[in-house]
XYZ file of C-alpha atoms in Angstrom:
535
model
C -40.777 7.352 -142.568
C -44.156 7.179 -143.313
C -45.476 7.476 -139.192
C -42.834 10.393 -138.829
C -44.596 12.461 -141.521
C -47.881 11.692 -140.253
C -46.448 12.652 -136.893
C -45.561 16.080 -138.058
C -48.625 16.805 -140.025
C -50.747 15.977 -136.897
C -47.920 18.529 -134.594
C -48.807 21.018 -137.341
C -52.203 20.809 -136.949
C -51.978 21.247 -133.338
C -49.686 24.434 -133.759
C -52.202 25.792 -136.113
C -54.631 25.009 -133.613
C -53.013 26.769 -130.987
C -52.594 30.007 -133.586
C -56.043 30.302 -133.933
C -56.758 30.042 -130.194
C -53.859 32.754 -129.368
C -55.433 35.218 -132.245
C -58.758 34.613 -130.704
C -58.502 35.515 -127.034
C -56.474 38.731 -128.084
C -58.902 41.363 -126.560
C -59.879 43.872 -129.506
C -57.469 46.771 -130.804
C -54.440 44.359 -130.361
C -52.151 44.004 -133.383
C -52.190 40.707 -135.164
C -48.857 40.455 -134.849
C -48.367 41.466 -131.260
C -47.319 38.621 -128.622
C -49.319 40.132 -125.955
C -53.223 39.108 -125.277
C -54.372 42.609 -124.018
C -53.557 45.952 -126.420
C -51.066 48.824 -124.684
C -53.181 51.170 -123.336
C -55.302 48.311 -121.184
C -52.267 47.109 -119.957
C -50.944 50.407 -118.606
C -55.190 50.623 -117.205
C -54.251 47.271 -115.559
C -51.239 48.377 -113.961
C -52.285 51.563 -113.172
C -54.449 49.239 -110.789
C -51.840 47.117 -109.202
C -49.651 50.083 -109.090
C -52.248 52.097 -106.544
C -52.763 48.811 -104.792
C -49.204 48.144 -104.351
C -48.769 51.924 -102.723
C -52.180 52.125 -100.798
C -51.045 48.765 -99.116
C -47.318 49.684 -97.785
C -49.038 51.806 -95.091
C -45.266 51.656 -93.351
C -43.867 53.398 -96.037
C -47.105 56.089 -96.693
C -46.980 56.646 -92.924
C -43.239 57.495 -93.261
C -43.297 59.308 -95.894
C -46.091 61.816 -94.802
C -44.549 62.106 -91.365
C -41.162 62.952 -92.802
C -43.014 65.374 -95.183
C -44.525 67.213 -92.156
C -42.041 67.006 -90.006
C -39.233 68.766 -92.446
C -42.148 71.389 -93.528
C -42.975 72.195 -89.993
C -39.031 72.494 -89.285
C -38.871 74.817 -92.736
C -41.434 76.947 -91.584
C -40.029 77.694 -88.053
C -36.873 78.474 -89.157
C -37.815 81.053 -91.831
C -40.747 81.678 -89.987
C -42.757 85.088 -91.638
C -40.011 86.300 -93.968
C -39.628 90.319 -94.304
C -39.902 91.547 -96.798
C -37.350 93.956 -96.759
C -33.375 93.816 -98.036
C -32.841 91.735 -94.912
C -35.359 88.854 -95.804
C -34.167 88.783 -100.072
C -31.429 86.438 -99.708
C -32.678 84.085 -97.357
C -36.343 83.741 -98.845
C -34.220 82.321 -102.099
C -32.612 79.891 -99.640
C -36.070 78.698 -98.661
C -37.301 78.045 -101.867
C -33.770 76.511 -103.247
C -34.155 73.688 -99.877
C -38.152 72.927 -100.688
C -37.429 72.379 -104.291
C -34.440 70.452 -103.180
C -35.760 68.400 -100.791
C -38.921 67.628 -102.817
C -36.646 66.552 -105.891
C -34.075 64.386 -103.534
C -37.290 62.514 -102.210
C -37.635 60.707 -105.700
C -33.913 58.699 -105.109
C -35.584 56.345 -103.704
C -36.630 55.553 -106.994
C -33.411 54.304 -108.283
C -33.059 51.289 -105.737
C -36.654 50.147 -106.467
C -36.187 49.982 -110.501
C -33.133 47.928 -110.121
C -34.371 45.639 -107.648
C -37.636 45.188 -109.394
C -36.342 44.067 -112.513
C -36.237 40.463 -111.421
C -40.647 40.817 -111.767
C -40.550 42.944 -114.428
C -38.270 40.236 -117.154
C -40.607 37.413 -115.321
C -43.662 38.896 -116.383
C -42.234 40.172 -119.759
C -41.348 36.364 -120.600
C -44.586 35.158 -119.448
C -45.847 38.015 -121.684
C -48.060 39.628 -119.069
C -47.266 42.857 -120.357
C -44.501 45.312 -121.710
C -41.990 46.977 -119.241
C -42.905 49.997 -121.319
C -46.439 49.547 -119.973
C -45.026 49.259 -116.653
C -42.877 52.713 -116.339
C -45.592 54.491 -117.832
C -48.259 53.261 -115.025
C -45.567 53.372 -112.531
C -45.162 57.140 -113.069
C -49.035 57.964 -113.247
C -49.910 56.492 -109.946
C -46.700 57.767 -107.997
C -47.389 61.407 -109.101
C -51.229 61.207 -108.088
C -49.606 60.127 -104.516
C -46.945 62.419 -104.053
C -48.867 65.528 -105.661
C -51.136 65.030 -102.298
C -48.235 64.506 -100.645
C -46.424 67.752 -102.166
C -49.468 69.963 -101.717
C -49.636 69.332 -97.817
C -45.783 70.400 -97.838
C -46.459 73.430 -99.996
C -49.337 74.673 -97.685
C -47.107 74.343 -94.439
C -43.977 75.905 -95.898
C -45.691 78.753 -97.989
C -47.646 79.724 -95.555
C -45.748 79.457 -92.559
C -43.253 81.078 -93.919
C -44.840 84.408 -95.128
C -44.248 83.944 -98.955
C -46.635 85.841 -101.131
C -50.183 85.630 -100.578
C -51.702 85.228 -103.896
C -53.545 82.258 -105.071
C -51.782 82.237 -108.500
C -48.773 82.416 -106.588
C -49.088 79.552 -104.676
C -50.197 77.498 -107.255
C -47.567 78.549 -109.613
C -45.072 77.377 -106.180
C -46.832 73.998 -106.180
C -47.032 72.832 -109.904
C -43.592 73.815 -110.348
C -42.374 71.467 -106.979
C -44.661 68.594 -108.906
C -43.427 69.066 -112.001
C -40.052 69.299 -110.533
C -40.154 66.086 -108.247
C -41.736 63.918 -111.426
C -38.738 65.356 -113.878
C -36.186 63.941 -110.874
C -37.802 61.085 -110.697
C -37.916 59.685 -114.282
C -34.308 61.034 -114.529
C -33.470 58.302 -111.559
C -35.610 55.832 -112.940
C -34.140 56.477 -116.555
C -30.357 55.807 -114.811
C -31.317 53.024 -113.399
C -32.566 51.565 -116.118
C -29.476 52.423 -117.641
C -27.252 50.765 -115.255
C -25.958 47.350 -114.628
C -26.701 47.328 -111.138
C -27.559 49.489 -108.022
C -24.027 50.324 -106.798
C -22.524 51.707 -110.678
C -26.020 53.472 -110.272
C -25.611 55.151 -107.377
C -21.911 56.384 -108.157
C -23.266 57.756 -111.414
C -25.955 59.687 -109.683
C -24.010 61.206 -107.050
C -21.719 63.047 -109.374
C -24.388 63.689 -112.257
C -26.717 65.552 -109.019
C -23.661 67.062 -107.537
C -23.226 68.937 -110.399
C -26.848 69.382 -110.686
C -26.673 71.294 -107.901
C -23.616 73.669 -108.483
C -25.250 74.643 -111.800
C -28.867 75.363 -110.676
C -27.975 78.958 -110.092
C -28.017 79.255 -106.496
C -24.659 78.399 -105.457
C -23.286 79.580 -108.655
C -25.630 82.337 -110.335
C -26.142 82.297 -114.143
C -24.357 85.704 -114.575
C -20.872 84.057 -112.687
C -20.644 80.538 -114.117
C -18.709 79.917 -117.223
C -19.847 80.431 -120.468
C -19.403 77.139 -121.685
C -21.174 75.954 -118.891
C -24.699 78.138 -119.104
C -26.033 75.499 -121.409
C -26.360 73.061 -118.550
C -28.901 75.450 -117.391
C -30.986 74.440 -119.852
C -31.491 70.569 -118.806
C -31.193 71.029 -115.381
C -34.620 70.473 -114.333
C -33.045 71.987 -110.455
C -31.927 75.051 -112.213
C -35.154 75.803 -114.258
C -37.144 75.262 -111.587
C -35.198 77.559 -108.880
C -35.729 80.167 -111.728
C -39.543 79.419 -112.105
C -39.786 79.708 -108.098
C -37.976 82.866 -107.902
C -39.527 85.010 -110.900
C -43.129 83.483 -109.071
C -42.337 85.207 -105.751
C -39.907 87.806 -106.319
C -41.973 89.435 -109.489
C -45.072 90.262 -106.738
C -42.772 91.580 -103.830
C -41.533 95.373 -103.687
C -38.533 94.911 -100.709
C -37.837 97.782 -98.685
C -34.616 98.576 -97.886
C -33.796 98.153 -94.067
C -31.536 100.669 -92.539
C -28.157 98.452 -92.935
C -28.132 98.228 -96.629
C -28.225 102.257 -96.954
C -25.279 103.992 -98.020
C -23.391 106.129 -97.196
C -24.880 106.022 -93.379
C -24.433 107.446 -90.253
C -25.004 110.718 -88.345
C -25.558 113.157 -90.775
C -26.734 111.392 -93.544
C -30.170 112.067 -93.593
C -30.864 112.741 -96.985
C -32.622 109.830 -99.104
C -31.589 111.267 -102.193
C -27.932 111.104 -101.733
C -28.465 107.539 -100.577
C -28.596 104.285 -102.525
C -29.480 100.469 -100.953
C -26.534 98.119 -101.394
C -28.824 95.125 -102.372
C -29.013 94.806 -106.261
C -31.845 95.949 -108.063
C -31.868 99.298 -105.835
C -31.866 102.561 -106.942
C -30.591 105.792 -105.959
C -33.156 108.040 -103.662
C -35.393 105.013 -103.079
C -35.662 102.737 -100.743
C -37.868 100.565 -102.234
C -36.908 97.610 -105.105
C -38.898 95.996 -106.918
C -38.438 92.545 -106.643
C -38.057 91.494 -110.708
C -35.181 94.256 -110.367
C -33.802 91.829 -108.150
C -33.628 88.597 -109.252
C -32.631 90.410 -113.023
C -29.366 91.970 -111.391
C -28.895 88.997 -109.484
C -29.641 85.545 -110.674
C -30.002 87.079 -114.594
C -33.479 85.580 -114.577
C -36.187 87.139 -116.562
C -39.236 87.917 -115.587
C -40.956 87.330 -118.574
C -39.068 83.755 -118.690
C -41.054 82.212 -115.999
C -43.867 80.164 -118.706
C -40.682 79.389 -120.598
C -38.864 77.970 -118.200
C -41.413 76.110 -116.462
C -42.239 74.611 -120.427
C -38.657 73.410 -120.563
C -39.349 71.179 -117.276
C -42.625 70.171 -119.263
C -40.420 68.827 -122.385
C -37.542 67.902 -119.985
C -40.085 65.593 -118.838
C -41.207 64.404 -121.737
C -37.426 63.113 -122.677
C -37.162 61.412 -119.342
C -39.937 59.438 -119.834
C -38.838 58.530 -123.318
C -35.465 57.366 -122.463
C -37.298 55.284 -119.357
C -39.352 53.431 -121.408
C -36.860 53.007 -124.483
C -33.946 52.350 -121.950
C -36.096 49.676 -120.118
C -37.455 47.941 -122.772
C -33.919 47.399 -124.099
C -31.821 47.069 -121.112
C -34.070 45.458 -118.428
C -33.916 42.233 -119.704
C -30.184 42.427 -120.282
C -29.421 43.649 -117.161
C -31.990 41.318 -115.018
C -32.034 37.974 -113.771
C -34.116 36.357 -116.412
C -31.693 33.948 -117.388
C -29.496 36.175 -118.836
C -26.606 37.959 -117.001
C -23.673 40.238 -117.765
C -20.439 38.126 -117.157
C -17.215 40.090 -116.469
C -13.664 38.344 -116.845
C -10.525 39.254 -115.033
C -7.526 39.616 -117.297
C -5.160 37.254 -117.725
C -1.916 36.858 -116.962
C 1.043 34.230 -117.722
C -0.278 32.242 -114.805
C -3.669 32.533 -115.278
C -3.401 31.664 -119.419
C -1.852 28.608 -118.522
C -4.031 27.044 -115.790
C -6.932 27.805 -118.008
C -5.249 25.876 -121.338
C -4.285 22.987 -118.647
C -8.123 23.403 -117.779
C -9.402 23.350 -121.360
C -6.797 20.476 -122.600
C -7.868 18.434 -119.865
C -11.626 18.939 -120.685
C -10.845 18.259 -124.075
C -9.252 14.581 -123.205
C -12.268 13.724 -120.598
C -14.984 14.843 -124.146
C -12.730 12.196 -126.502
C -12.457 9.812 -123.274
C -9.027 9.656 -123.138
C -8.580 10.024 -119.716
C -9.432 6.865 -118.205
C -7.635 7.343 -114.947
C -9.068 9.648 -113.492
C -7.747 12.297 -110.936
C -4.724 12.522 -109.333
C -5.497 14.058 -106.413
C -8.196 10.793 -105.342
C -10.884 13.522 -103.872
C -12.638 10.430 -101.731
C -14.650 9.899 -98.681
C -14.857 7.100 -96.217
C -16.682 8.588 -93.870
C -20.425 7.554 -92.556
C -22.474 10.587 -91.189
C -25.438 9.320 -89.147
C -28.099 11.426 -86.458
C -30.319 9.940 -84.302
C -33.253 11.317 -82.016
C -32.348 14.766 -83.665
C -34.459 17.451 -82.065
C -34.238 21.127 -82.481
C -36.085 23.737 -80.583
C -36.330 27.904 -80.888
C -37.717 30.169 -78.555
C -40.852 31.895 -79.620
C -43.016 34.528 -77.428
C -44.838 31.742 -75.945
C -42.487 29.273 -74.784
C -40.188 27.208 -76.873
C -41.085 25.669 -80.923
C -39.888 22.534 -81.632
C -38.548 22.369 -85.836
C -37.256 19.035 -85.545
C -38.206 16.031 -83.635
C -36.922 12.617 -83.204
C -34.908 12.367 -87.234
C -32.956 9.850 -87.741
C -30.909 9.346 -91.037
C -27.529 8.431 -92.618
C -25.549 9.342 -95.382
C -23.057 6.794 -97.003
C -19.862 7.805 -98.615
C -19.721 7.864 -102.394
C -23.227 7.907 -102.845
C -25.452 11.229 -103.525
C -28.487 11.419 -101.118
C -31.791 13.564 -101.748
C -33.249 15.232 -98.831
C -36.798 15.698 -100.243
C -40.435 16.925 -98.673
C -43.093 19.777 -98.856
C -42.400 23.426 -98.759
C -41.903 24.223 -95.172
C -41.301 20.469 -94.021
C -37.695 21.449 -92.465
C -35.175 20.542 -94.998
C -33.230 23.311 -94.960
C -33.377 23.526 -91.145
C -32.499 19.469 -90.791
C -29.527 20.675 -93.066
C -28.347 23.357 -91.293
C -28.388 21.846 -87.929
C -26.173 18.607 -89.737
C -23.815 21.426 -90.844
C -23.775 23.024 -87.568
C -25.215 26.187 -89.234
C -27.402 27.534 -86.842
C -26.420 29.680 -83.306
C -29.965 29.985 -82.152
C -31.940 27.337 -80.151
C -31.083 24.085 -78.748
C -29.976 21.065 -80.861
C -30.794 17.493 -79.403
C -29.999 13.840 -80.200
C -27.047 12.624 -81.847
C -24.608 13.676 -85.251
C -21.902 11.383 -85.067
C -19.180 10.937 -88.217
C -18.288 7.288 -87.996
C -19.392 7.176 -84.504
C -17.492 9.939 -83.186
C -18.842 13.159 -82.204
C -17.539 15.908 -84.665
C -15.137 18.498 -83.746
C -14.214 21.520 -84.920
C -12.894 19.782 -88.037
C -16.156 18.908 -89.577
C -16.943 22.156 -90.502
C -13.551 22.931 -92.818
C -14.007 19.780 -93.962
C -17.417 19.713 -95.238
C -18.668 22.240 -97.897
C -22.609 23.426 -97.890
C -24.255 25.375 -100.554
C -26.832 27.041 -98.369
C -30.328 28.360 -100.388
C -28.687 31.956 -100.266
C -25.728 32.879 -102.290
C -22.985 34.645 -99.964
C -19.978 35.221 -102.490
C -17.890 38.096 -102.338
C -18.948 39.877 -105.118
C -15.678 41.136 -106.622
C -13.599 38.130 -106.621
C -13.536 36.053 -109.544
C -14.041 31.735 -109.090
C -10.347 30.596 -109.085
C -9.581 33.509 -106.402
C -12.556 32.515 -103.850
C -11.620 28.689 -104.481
C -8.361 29.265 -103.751
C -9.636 31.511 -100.606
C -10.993 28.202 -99.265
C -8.688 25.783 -99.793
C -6.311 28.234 -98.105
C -8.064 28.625 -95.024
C -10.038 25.168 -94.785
C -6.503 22.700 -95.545
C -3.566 22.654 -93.401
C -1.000 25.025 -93.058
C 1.681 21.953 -94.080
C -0.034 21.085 -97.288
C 2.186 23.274 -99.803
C 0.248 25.768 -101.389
C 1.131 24.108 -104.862
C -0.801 21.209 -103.900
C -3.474 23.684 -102.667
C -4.275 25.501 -105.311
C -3.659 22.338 -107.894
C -6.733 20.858 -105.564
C -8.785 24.110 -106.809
C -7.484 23.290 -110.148
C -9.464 19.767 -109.840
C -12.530 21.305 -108.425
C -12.622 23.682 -111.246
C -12.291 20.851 -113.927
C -14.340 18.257 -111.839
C -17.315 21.417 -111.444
C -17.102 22.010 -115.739
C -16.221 25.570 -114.529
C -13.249 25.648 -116.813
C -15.415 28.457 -119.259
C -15.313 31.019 -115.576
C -13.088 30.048 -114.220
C -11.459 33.957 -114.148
C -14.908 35.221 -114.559
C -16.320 38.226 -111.474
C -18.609 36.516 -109.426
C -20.926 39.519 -108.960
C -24.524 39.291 -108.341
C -27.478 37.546 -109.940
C -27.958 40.639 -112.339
C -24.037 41.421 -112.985
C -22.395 38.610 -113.147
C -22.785 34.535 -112.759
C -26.009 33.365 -112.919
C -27.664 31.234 -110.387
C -26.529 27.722 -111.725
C -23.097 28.991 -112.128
C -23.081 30.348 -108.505
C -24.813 27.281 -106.830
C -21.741 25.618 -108.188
């Protein structure tokens, strides 16, 4: 007794030991009682850094992305090249700027594939405590709007130019802040459903409908004046729909349209008289034929002029909210919905079937724990078979000629026994096992695999399970379903399918899987974690 106390007095000197050390290399504004070596703000500095070098290196996707940019700018610009500005050119020059604020705010979706993909990194280096996810989103955002504003203003000069919209230098500017501000709202909203997801594909159904409707209420399908009442609110926090309004107050409140000959009525021989005459496009009144453009968009899209600062504040705050709910959202659900040893787990309802295999499963568990069941299985799952290769060679064609992975292995495995296959990183362990299991379809395979001697057929495979590095699972079915899959396909078609699925049954118990066994397979971030799937 008297060693064990001194053995925890010295542990307790080492943990206060290793206190002082942590509180020590804490760089300086960090709270005492903070986890993390390095205070907020130089973390969000730090990956500011990594950020910009992580972009600046993917030259692919830069190279890509400007090109595309261009490309769909260029094609913009011919189409509507040199508006009129006339009655003729009103409607379509609001098409223009609804499709460059639209295609500016769908090039942030990408964002919603690459938040739940990196969230694998992000719980690593939250459990190593590198730094907080908060930290990360934050960063994230800063650098990607100091690339795509560049990337943005290139567009805007091409399109607004090209085009013929007005040329005024607080014009244009007003035109490019709002597609900015526009494209960074979009993208936090994406990265904020992501984060709020379980995984990419419940993600991507919830965005499709939530930006489908986006779209019908951002007032240039539908104008504010003919959607329903108790639908005008969504105007409100659709960062789409405010910033449609911002574009069209910016160009339409410096434009006087004249009316083309067309729009006049009544028209025709004889009418010759202006004053008798009114345009048909709204804003237009009677004995002119010119309309000032805030006339129009007030009779037409109900937007008013003097809303344009407002508007474009909303975005501002809309912003703001985003970015809250990203950062609040991802430091609470990343690590529940990533692969940091923690998964969601989803169970298939039972049924009368399904409730008694798994209270066989658990009674049977039960009597192996208290060691009451001494003899074993019933089914005898045995092998007598000896798997030996000699002079095994394996070669793949490269560019220069022909690579040889494996030359001259020899090796046996004996039945009953477990055998470790072990060596370096890249030594060819999992191509010697693939070529065993008569995995691969490329190259040429040389020397012998024999199974008692024999050469083996067709049957080897369906007889042999291998639990390659990569998990390949159907992701919807649950364990008991893709075991019983198996045994369907890989035993004969005159074992009864009673004995074939009470086989599973033994698998199941003789795996300790008895806990899911009706539990969704999934993927590593919805469902079984990587143990459970490996088994």
């Amino acid at each position: 007794m008297t060693a064990y106390r001194m053995k925890l007095e010295a542990e307790r000197e080492i943990y206060a030991e290793f206190e002082i050390a942590h509180h020590e290399a804490k760089r300086k504004h960090t709270p005492k009682s903070s986890v993390y070596a390095t205070p907020f703000y130089l973390q969000i500095w730090a990956l500011m850094q990594r950020q910009f070098l992580l972009k600046w290196q993917d030259k692919f996707s830069l190279t890509v992305s400007w090109i595309t940019f261009i490309i769909i700018a260029l094609i913009l610009g011919t189409v509507w090249l040199n508006l009129p500005r006339t009655s003729a050119g009103a409607f379509t020059r609001g098409g223009l700027l609804f499709i460059s604020l639209l295609y500016n705010c769908f090039a942030a979706f990408g964002e919603l594939g690459a938040v739940v993909l990196g969230r694998g990194i992000v719980n690593k280096h939250r459990a190593y405590t590198f730094h907080r996810p908060s930290a990360l989103w934050i960063a994230q955002i800063i650098v990607d709007v100091a690339f795509a504003a560049t990337l943005i203003f290139a567009f805007s000069i091409i399109v607004y130019f090209t085009c013929g919209l007005v040329r005024d230098a607080g014009a244009f500017f007003t035109f490019y802040l709002t597609m900015v501000t526009a494209y960074l709202a979009m993208t936090l909203f994406f990265r904020s459903v992501a984060c709020l997801c379980p995984g990419f594909d419940s993600a991507l159904k919830f965005v499709v409908v939530i930006v489908s409707f986006l779209v019908l209420t951002s007032g240039y399908l539908i104008q504010y004046a003919n959607s329903q009442v108790w639908l005008r609110w969504i105007f409100y926090i659709n960062p789409l729909g405010l910033g449609f309004s911002v574009l069209m107050i910016n160009e339409f409140k410096h434009l006087t349209l004249t009316c083309t000959a067309e729009s006049v009525i009544p028209s025709g021989p004889g009418y010759n008289d202006l004053t008798n005459q009114i345009c048909t496009l709204a804003g237009g009144t009677s004995g002119s034929s010119q309309i000032p453009g805030s006339n129009y968009v007030t009779q037409t899209f109900s937007y008013n002029p003097s809303d344009l600062w407002r508007n474009y504040g909303i975005i501002i705050a809309l912003i703001g909210v985003f970015l809250f709910l990203n950062v609040t959202l991802g430091e609470a659900l990343t690590v529940k919905f990533g692969s940091a040893g923690r998964t969601v787990t989803f169970f298939a309802k039972e049924n009368d079937e399904r409730k008694q295999l798994n209270k066989e499963l658990l009674e049977r568990r039960e009597r192996k724990r208290l060691r009451d069941l001494n003899e074993g299985s019933d089914l005898h799952i045995e092998s007598k078979a000896v798997l030996t290769w000699e002079n095994l060679t394996y070669d793949v064609p490269v560019p220069s000629g022909q690579l040889r992975l494996l030359k001259d292995i020899f090796g046996f495995v004996k039945p009953g026994q477990l055998t470790a296959l072990m060596g370096a990183s890249g030594a060819g362990k999992t191509t010697l096992l693939d070529v065993l299991a008569a995995r691969k379809n490329v190259g040429v395979i040389g020397g012998d695999i024999l199974v008692d001697g024999i050469a083996p057929g067709t049957a080897f495979q369906r007889g042999t399970s291998y639990a390659e590095q990569l998990d390949v699972h159907e992701s919807t079915q649950t364990v008991r379903e893709a075991l019983r899959f198996s045994a369907d396909l890989r035993q004969p078609y005159e074992v009864p399918v009673e004995e074939k699925y009470a086989y599973v049954e033994e698998v199941i118990s003789l795996l300790e899987m008895e806990d899911i066994a009706d539990a969704i397979i999934g993927d590593p971030d919805s469902g079984l974690a990587v143990e459970q799937r490996k088994r």
